[in-house]
Amino acid sequence: MSSTEKIYRKKTPKSASLFALSKKLHVNGVSHNIRFFSPYPFITKSASGKHLVDVDSNRYVDFWMGHWSLILGHRAKQVFAKVQEQLQNGWMYGTVNKNTIELSEKIAKVVPVAEKIRYVSTGTEATMYAVRLARAITKKKTIVKIDGGWHGYTTDLLKTVNWPYNQTESSGLTDEKHIISIPYNDLEKSTKILQSIKNDLAGIIIEPILGGAGCIPATKDYLRGVQEFAKKKNALYILDEIVTGFRFRNGCLYSTMNLDPDIVTLGKIVGGGFPIGVI
């Protein structure tokens, strides 16, 4: 055991005890793979500003910020006040409501391609419906994604996420023959693969910056080249901005790259960390 681990264990006895219970209740003790680390993750009790506090009262500087969705910090005053205000009026309607309309107006102003907007509960659902929409509109089946591209847990797109890319991502998945992957930032090789699809290309889904693969930015030439191919084949060009939207600017990153996507997907950043997806 390293000296660092010894110090960690000494400082986190309550976390160790609670995580032992969590392992009995949850798969591997967590509800998201990225939240586990050895020897065990600390158990968060509270958060404020840039800090997390665990059950042992240890304080941590948070560089993760709720999957990058809390850009104003934990318990930001502006967000906190609005949440309290809304709770006074109810939190689940199941009907058309004023908040939805007002939010859509704000999104449409800063995301010019958003001619129509649909809300879902997660980013995963947003990409799932984007793929379904592309297939419905084009009457074609093949969707192209990027090697290393992460678009949530939708079964359709859970392919070639982690290296080695020829390895199945999870048990329980079928061999999705209508999902094809292309190499990131290699327009020549990508074009050759795209040309091999012939007349069955429904859409191409791509992130302006590969989030799960290490925050690798795409070159403008690559994004434009892939977009040009999609347009030429009457396929839909889908930009997944769940990681990039509303973080670099008030709007989406595509606006700085001279791109014209057919569909844009957004995630929990829109809700300030609360569950939401946008198509």
GROMACS .gro file of C-alpha atoms in nm:
model
  279
    1MET     CA    1   0.000   0.000   0.000
    2SER     CA    2   0.142   0.339  -0.099
    3SER     CA    3   0.191   0.620   0.151
    4THR     CA    4  -0.072   0.823  -0.036
    5GLU     CA    5  -0.329   0.545   0.000
    6LYS     CA    6  -0.251   0.509   0.370
    7ILE     CA    7  -0.317   0.880   0.422
    8TYR     CA    8  -0.638   0.859   0.219
    9ARG     CA    9  -0.768   0.563   0.419
   10LYS     CA   10  -0.681   0.734   0.747
   11LYS     CA   11  -0.873   1.047   0.645
   12THR     CA   12  -1.182   0.867   0.510
   13PRO     CA   13  -1.302   0.596   0.754
   14LYS     CA   14  -1.670   0.695   0.726
   15SER     CA   15  -1.649   0.689   0.346
   16ALA     CA   16  -1.495   0.341   0.365
   17SER     CA   17  -1.779   0.218   0.583
   18LEU     CA   18  -2.053   0.373   0.369
   19PHE     CA   19  -1.898   0.247   0.047
   20ALA     CA   20  -1.895  -0.108   0.186
   21LEU     CA   21  -2.272  -0.071   0.229
   22SER     CA   22  -2.303   0.086  -0.115
   23LYS     CA   23  -2.135  -0.218  -0.272
   24LYS     CA   24  -2.409  -0.436  -0.125
   25LEU     CA   25  -2.677  -0.215  -0.278
   26HIS     CA   26  -2.531  -0.100  -0.611
   27VAL     CA   27  -2.333  -0.258  -0.894
   28ASN     CA   28  -1.967  -0.208  -0.798
   29GLY     CA   29  -2.096   0.037  -0.540
   30VAL     CA   30  -2.167   0.314  -0.790
   31SER     CA   31  -2.431   0.430  -1.037
   32HIS     CA   32  -2.180   0.547  -1.298
   33ASN     CA   33  -1.850   0.376  -1.380
   34ILE     CA   34  -1.650   0.698  -1.379
   35ARG     CA   35  -1.732   0.759  -1.012
   36PHE     CA   36  -1.531   0.461  -0.888
   37PHE     CA   37  -1.162   0.475  -0.804
   38SER     CA   38  -0.937   0.265  -0.581
   39PRO     CA   39  -0.935   0.186  -0.299
   40TYR     CA   40  -1.286   0.336  -0.274
   41PRO     CA   41  -1.441   0.672  -0.362
   42PHE     CA   42  -1.507   0.925  -0.090
   43ILE     CA   43  -1.876   0.979  -0.012
   44THR     CA   44  -1.989   1.336  -0.073
   45LYS     CA   45  -2.202   1.503   0.194
   46SER     CA   46  -2.230   1.856   0.057
   47ALA     CA   47  -2.094   2.102  -0.197
   48SER     CA   48  -2.059   2.477  -0.232
   49GLY     CA   49  -1.876   2.694  -0.481
   50LYS     CA   50  -1.573   2.503  -0.606
   51HIS     CA   51  -1.558   2.257  -0.315
   52LEU     CA   52  -1.697   1.916  -0.221
   53VAL     CA   53  -1.715   1.801   0.141
   54ASP     CA   54  -1.724   1.431   0.227
   55VAL     CA   55  -1.883   1.250   0.522
   56ASP     CA   56  -1.550   1.270   0.708
   57SER     CA   57  -1.553   1.651   0.664
   58ASN     CA   58  -1.262   1.647   0.420
   59ARG     CA   59  -1.277   1.934   0.168
   60TYR     CA   60  -1.187   1.886  -0.199
   61VAL     CA   61  -1.141   2.128  -0.488
   62ASP     CA   62  -1.383   1.999  -0.752
   63PHE     CA   63  -1.249   1.992  -1.108
   64TRP     CA   64  -1.532   1.762  -1.224
   65MET     CA   65  -1.822   1.993  -1.138
   66GLY     CA   66  -2.112   1.757  -1.192
   67HIS     CA   67  -1.998   1.614  -1.525
   68TRP     CA   68  -1.891   1.967  -1.631
   69SER     CA   69  -2.244   2.099  -1.597
   70LEU     CA   70  -2.198   2.328  -1.295
   71ILE     CA   71  -1.994   2.602  -1.458
   72LEU     CA   72  -2.124   2.856  -1.204
   73GLY     CA   73  -2.015   2.634  -0.916
   74HIS     CA   74  -2.207   2.427  -0.663
   75ARG     CA   75  -2.515   2.592  -0.515
   76ALA     CA   76  -2.471   2.902  -0.732
   77LYS     CA   77  -2.687   3.177  -0.585
   78GLN     CA   78  -2.860   3.256  -0.915
   79VAL     CA   79  -2.959   2.894  -0.973
   80PHE     CA   80  -3.044   2.826  -0.609
   81ALA     CA   81  -3.285   3.120  -0.595
   82LYS     CA   82  -3.465   3.014  -0.914
   83VAL     CA   83  -3.498   2.655  -0.793
   84GLN     CA   84  -3.651   2.771  -0.465
   85GLU     CA   85  -3.890   2.998  -0.654
   86GLN     CA   86  -4.001   2.714  -0.882
   87LEU     CA   87  -4.055   2.471  -0.594
   88GLN     CA   88  -4.316   2.708  -0.457
   89ASN     CA   89  -4.514   2.650  -0.777
   90GLY     CA   90  -4.463   2.274  -0.806
   91TRP     CA   91  -4.191   2.068  -0.973
   92MET     CA   92  -4.371   1.813  -1.190
   93TYR     CA   93  -4.668   1.912  -1.405
   94GLY     CA   94  -4.696   1.655  -1.681
   95THR     CA   95  -4.852   1.928  -1.896
   96VAL     CA   96  -4.737   2.205  -2.128
   97ASN     CA   97  -4.591   2.481  -1.912
   98LYS     CA   98  -4.464   2.837  -1.942
   99ASN     CA   99  -4.108   2.749  -1.838
  100THR     CA  100  -4.062   2.520  -2.138
  101ILE     CA  101  -4.170   2.790  -2.382
  102GLU     CA  102  -3.950   3.056  -2.223
  103LEU     CA  103  -3.646   2.827  -2.220
  104SER     CA  104  -3.696   2.734  -2.585
  105GLU     CA  105  -3.708   3.102  -2.680
  106LYS     CA  106  -3.374   3.157  -2.506
  107ILE     CA  107  -3.212   2.854  -2.671
  108ALA     CA  108  -3.338   2.949  -3.017
  109LYS     CA  109  -3.180   3.295  -2.986
  110VAL     CA  110  -2.829   3.158  -2.929
  111VAL     CA  111  -2.856   2.831  -3.127
  112PRO     CA  112  -2.971   2.958  -3.469
  113VAL     CA  113  -3.027   2.611  -3.620
  114ALA     CA  114  -3.286   2.532  -3.351
  115GLU     CA  115  -3.594   2.574  -3.570
  116LYS     CA  116  -3.780   2.322  -3.353
  117ILE     CA  117  -3.691   2.196  -3.006
  118ARG     CA  118  -3.779   1.877  -2.820
  119TYR     CA  119  -3.693   1.811  -2.454
  120VAL     CA  120  -3.605   1.476  -2.300
  121SER     CA  121  -3.462   1.372  -1.963
  122THR     CA  122  -3.098   1.301  -2.053
  123GLY     CA  123  -2.829   1.360  -2.312
  124THR     CA  124  -2.840   0.989  -2.393
  125GLU     CA  125  -3.205   1.022  -2.493
  126ALA     CA  126  -3.122   1.329  -2.701
  127THR     CA  127  -2.867   1.141  -2.913
  128MET     CA  128  -3.094   0.836  -2.931
  129TYR     CA  129  -3.379   1.043  -3.076
  130ALA     CA  130  -3.141   1.231  -3.305
  131VAL     CA  131  -3.036   0.901  -3.462
  132ARG     CA  132  -3.396   0.787  -3.491
  133LEU     CA  133  -3.493   1.119  -3.649
  134ALA     CA  134  -3.215   1.094  -3.907
  135ARG     CA  135  -3.331   0.747  -4.008
  136ALA     CA  136  -3.695   0.854  -4.023
  137ILE     CA  137  -3.626   1.159  -4.239
  138THR     CA  138  -3.385   0.996  -4.483
  139LYS     CA  139  -3.553   0.652  -4.492
  140LYS     CA  140  -3.200   0.508  -4.459
  141LYS     CA  141  -3.036   0.306  -4.181
  142THR     CA  142  -2.661   0.364  -4.153
  143ILE     CA  143  -2.535   0.608  -3.892
  144VAL     CA  144  -2.169   0.709  -3.881
  145LYS     CA  145  -1.993   0.802  -3.557
  146ILE     CA  146  -1.634   0.874  -3.459
  147ASP     CA  147  -1.377   0.637  -3.310
  148GLY     CA  148  -1.368   0.743  -2.945
  149GLY     CA  149  -1.698   0.930  -2.968
  150TRP     CA  150  -1.918   0.904  -2.659
  151HIS     CA  151  -2.288   0.976  -2.700
  152GLY     CA  152  -2.429   0.826  -2.383
  153TYR     CA  153  -2.560   0.479  -2.311
  154THR     CA  154  -2.790   0.447  -2.611
  155THR     CA  155  -2.748   0.096  -2.751
  156ASP     CA  156  -2.723   0.226  -3.107
  157LEU     CA  157  -2.411   0.435  -3.042
  158LEU     CA  158  -2.232   0.233  -2.773
  159LYS     CA  159  -1.966   0.120  -3.016
  160THR     CA  160  -1.598   0.214  -3.068
  161VAL     CA  161  -1.598   0.432  -2.757
  162ASN     CA  162  -1.290   0.291  -2.584
  163TRP     CA  163  -0.962   0.162  -2.721
  164PRO     CA  164  -0.920  -0.099  -2.866
  165TYR     CA  165  -1.213  -0.005  -3.090
  166ASN     CA  166  -1.272  -0.358  -3.217
  167GLN     CA  167  -1.361  -0.466  -2.863
  168THR     CA  168  -1.726  -0.489  -2.755
  169GLU     CA  169  -1.812  -0.205  -2.516
  170SER     CA  170  -2.045  -0.407  -2.295
  171SER     CA  171  -2.217  -0.737  -2.250
  172GLY     CA  172  -2.573  -0.745  -2.376
  173LEU     CA  173  -2.503  -0.552  -2.697
  174THR     CA  174  -2.580  -0.688  -3.041
  175ASP     CA  175  -2.350  -0.643  -3.338
  176GLU     CA  176  -2.491  -0.317  -3.476
  177LYS     CA  177  -2.421  -0.347  -3.848
  178HIS     CA  178  -2.582  -0.011  -3.924
  179ILE     CA  179  -2.334   0.184  -3.710
  180ILE     CA  180  -2.004   0.263  -3.883
  181SER     CA  181  -1.708   0.440  -3.722
  182ILE     CA  182  -1.454   0.673  -3.882
  183PRO     CA  183  -1.118   0.803  -3.750
  184TYR     CA  184  -1.118   1.145  -3.585
  185ASN     CA  185  -0.940   1.431  -3.761
  186ASP     CA  186  -0.840   1.212  -4.057
  187LEU     CA  187  -1.055   1.340  -4.341
  188GLU     CA  188  -0.894   1.127  -4.611
  189LYS     CA  189  -0.952   0.794  -4.433
  190SER     CA  190  -1.295   0.905  -4.313
  191THR     CA  191  -1.402   0.994  -4.666
  192LYS     CA  192  -1.299   0.654  -4.799
  193ILE     CA  193  -1.508   0.479  -4.534
  194LEU     CA  194  -1.803   0.711  -4.598
  195GLN     CA  195  -1.787   0.643  -4.970
  196SER     CA  196  -1.811   0.269  -4.903
  197ILE     CA  197  -2.157   0.312  -4.748
  198LYS     CA  198  -2.302   0.383  -5.094
  199ASN     CA  199  -2.666   0.494  -5.072
  200ASP     CA  200  -2.759   0.405  -4.715
  201LEU     CA  201  -2.615   0.696  -4.514
  202ALA     CA  202  -2.881   0.836  -4.278
  203GLY     CA  203  -2.660   1.063  -4.072
  204ILE     CA  204  -2.323   1.143  -3.920
  205ILE     CA  205  -2.300   1.223  -3.548
  206ILE     CA  206  -1.989   1.395  -3.419
  207GLU     CA  207  -1.862   1.601  -3.124
  208PRO     CA  208  -1.671   1.926  -3.191
  209ILE     CA  209  -1.448   1.815  -2.904
  210LEU     CA  210  -1.423   1.447  -2.810
  211GLY     CA  211  -1.517   1.462  -2.441
  212GLY     CA  212  -1.484   1.104  -2.325
  213ALA     CA  213  -1.172   1.044  -2.534
  214GLY     CA  214  -0.969   1.311  -2.358
  215CYS     CA  215  -1.109   1.648  -2.468
  216ILE     CA  216  -0.957   1.636  -2.816
  217PRO     CA  217  -1.074   1.921  -3.042
  218ALA     CA  218  -1.166   1.853  -3.402
  219THR     CA  219  -1.001   2.059  -3.670
  220LYS     CA  220  -1.231   2.297  -3.854
  221ASP     CA  221  -1.131   2.141  -4.186
  222TYR     CA  222  -1.229   1.797  -4.061
  223LEU     CA  223  -1.570   1.905  -3.934
  224ARG     CA  224  -1.641   2.100  -4.253
  225GLY     CA  225  -1.524   1.814  -4.472
  226VAL     CA  226  -1.748   1.562  -4.297
  227GLN     CA  227  -2.037   1.808  -4.310
  228GLU     CA  228  -1.985   1.862  -4.683
  229PHE     CA  229  -1.996   1.487  -4.745
  230ALA     CA  230  -2.317   1.452  -4.542
  231LYS     CA  231  -2.488   1.735  -4.730
  232LYS     CA  232  -2.380   1.593  -5.064
  233LYS     CA  233  -2.536   1.257  -4.975
  234ASN     CA  234  -2.854   1.416  -4.832
  235ALA     CA  235  -2.767   1.269  -4.493
  236LEU     CA  236  -2.821   1.456  -4.167
  237TYR     CA  237  -2.522   1.618  -3.999
  238ILE     CA  238  -2.570   1.580  -3.622
  239LEU     CA  239  -2.350   1.775  -3.382
  240ASP     CA  240  -2.344   1.638  -3.029
  241GLU     CA  241  -2.275   1.947  -2.817
  242ILE     CA  242  -2.365   1.785  -2.486
  243VAL     CA  243  -2.007   1.842  -2.370
  244THR     CA  244  -1.933   2.167  -2.557
  245GLY     CA  245  -2.264   2.355  -2.556
  246PHE     CA  246  -2.294   2.659  -2.324
  247ARG     CA  247  -1.946   2.608  -2.180
  248PHE     CA  248  -1.719   2.796  -2.419
  249ARG     CA  249  -1.975   3.061  -2.509
  250ASN     CA  250  -2.342   3.150  -2.473
  251GLY     CA  251  -2.455   2.900  -2.731
  252CYS     CA  252  -2.286   2.618  -2.920
  253LEU     CA  253  -1.932   2.574  -3.043
  254TYR     CA  254  -2.042   2.508  -3.402
  255SER     CA  255  -2.123   2.878  -3.445
  256THR     CA  256  -1.751   2.960  -3.426
  257MET     CA  257  -1.662   2.704  -3.694
  258ASN     CA  258  -1.879   2.805  -3.989
  259LEU     CA  259  -2.083   2.486  -3.958
  260ASP     CA  260  -2.450   2.428  -4.038
  261PRO     CA  261  -2.571   2.115  -3.855
  262ASP     CA  262  -2.913   1.967  -3.920
  263ILE     CA  263  -2.952   1.854  -3.558
  264VAL     CA  264  -2.780   1.966  -3.237
  265THR     CA  265  -2.801   1.778  -2.907
  266LEU     CA  266  -2.755   1.933  -2.562
  267GLY     CA  267  -2.758   1.791  -2.210
  268LYS     CA  268  -2.759   1.871  -1.839
  269ILE     CA  269  -2.570   2.199  -1.883
  270VAL     CA  270  -2.902   2.348  -1.998
  271GLY     CA  271  -3.059   2.261  -1.663
  272GLY     CA  272  -2.767   2.376  -1.452
  273GLY     CA  273  -2.700   2.015  -1.357
  274PHE     CA  274  -3.063   1.906  -1.333
  275PRO     CA  275  -3.161   1.617  -1.565
  276ILE     CA  276  -3.248   1.739  -1.914
  277GLY     CA  277  -3.167   1.668  -2.276
  278VAL     CA  278  -3.240   1.886  -2.579
  279ILE     CA  279  -3.272   1.803  -2.948
   0.00000   0.00000   0.00000
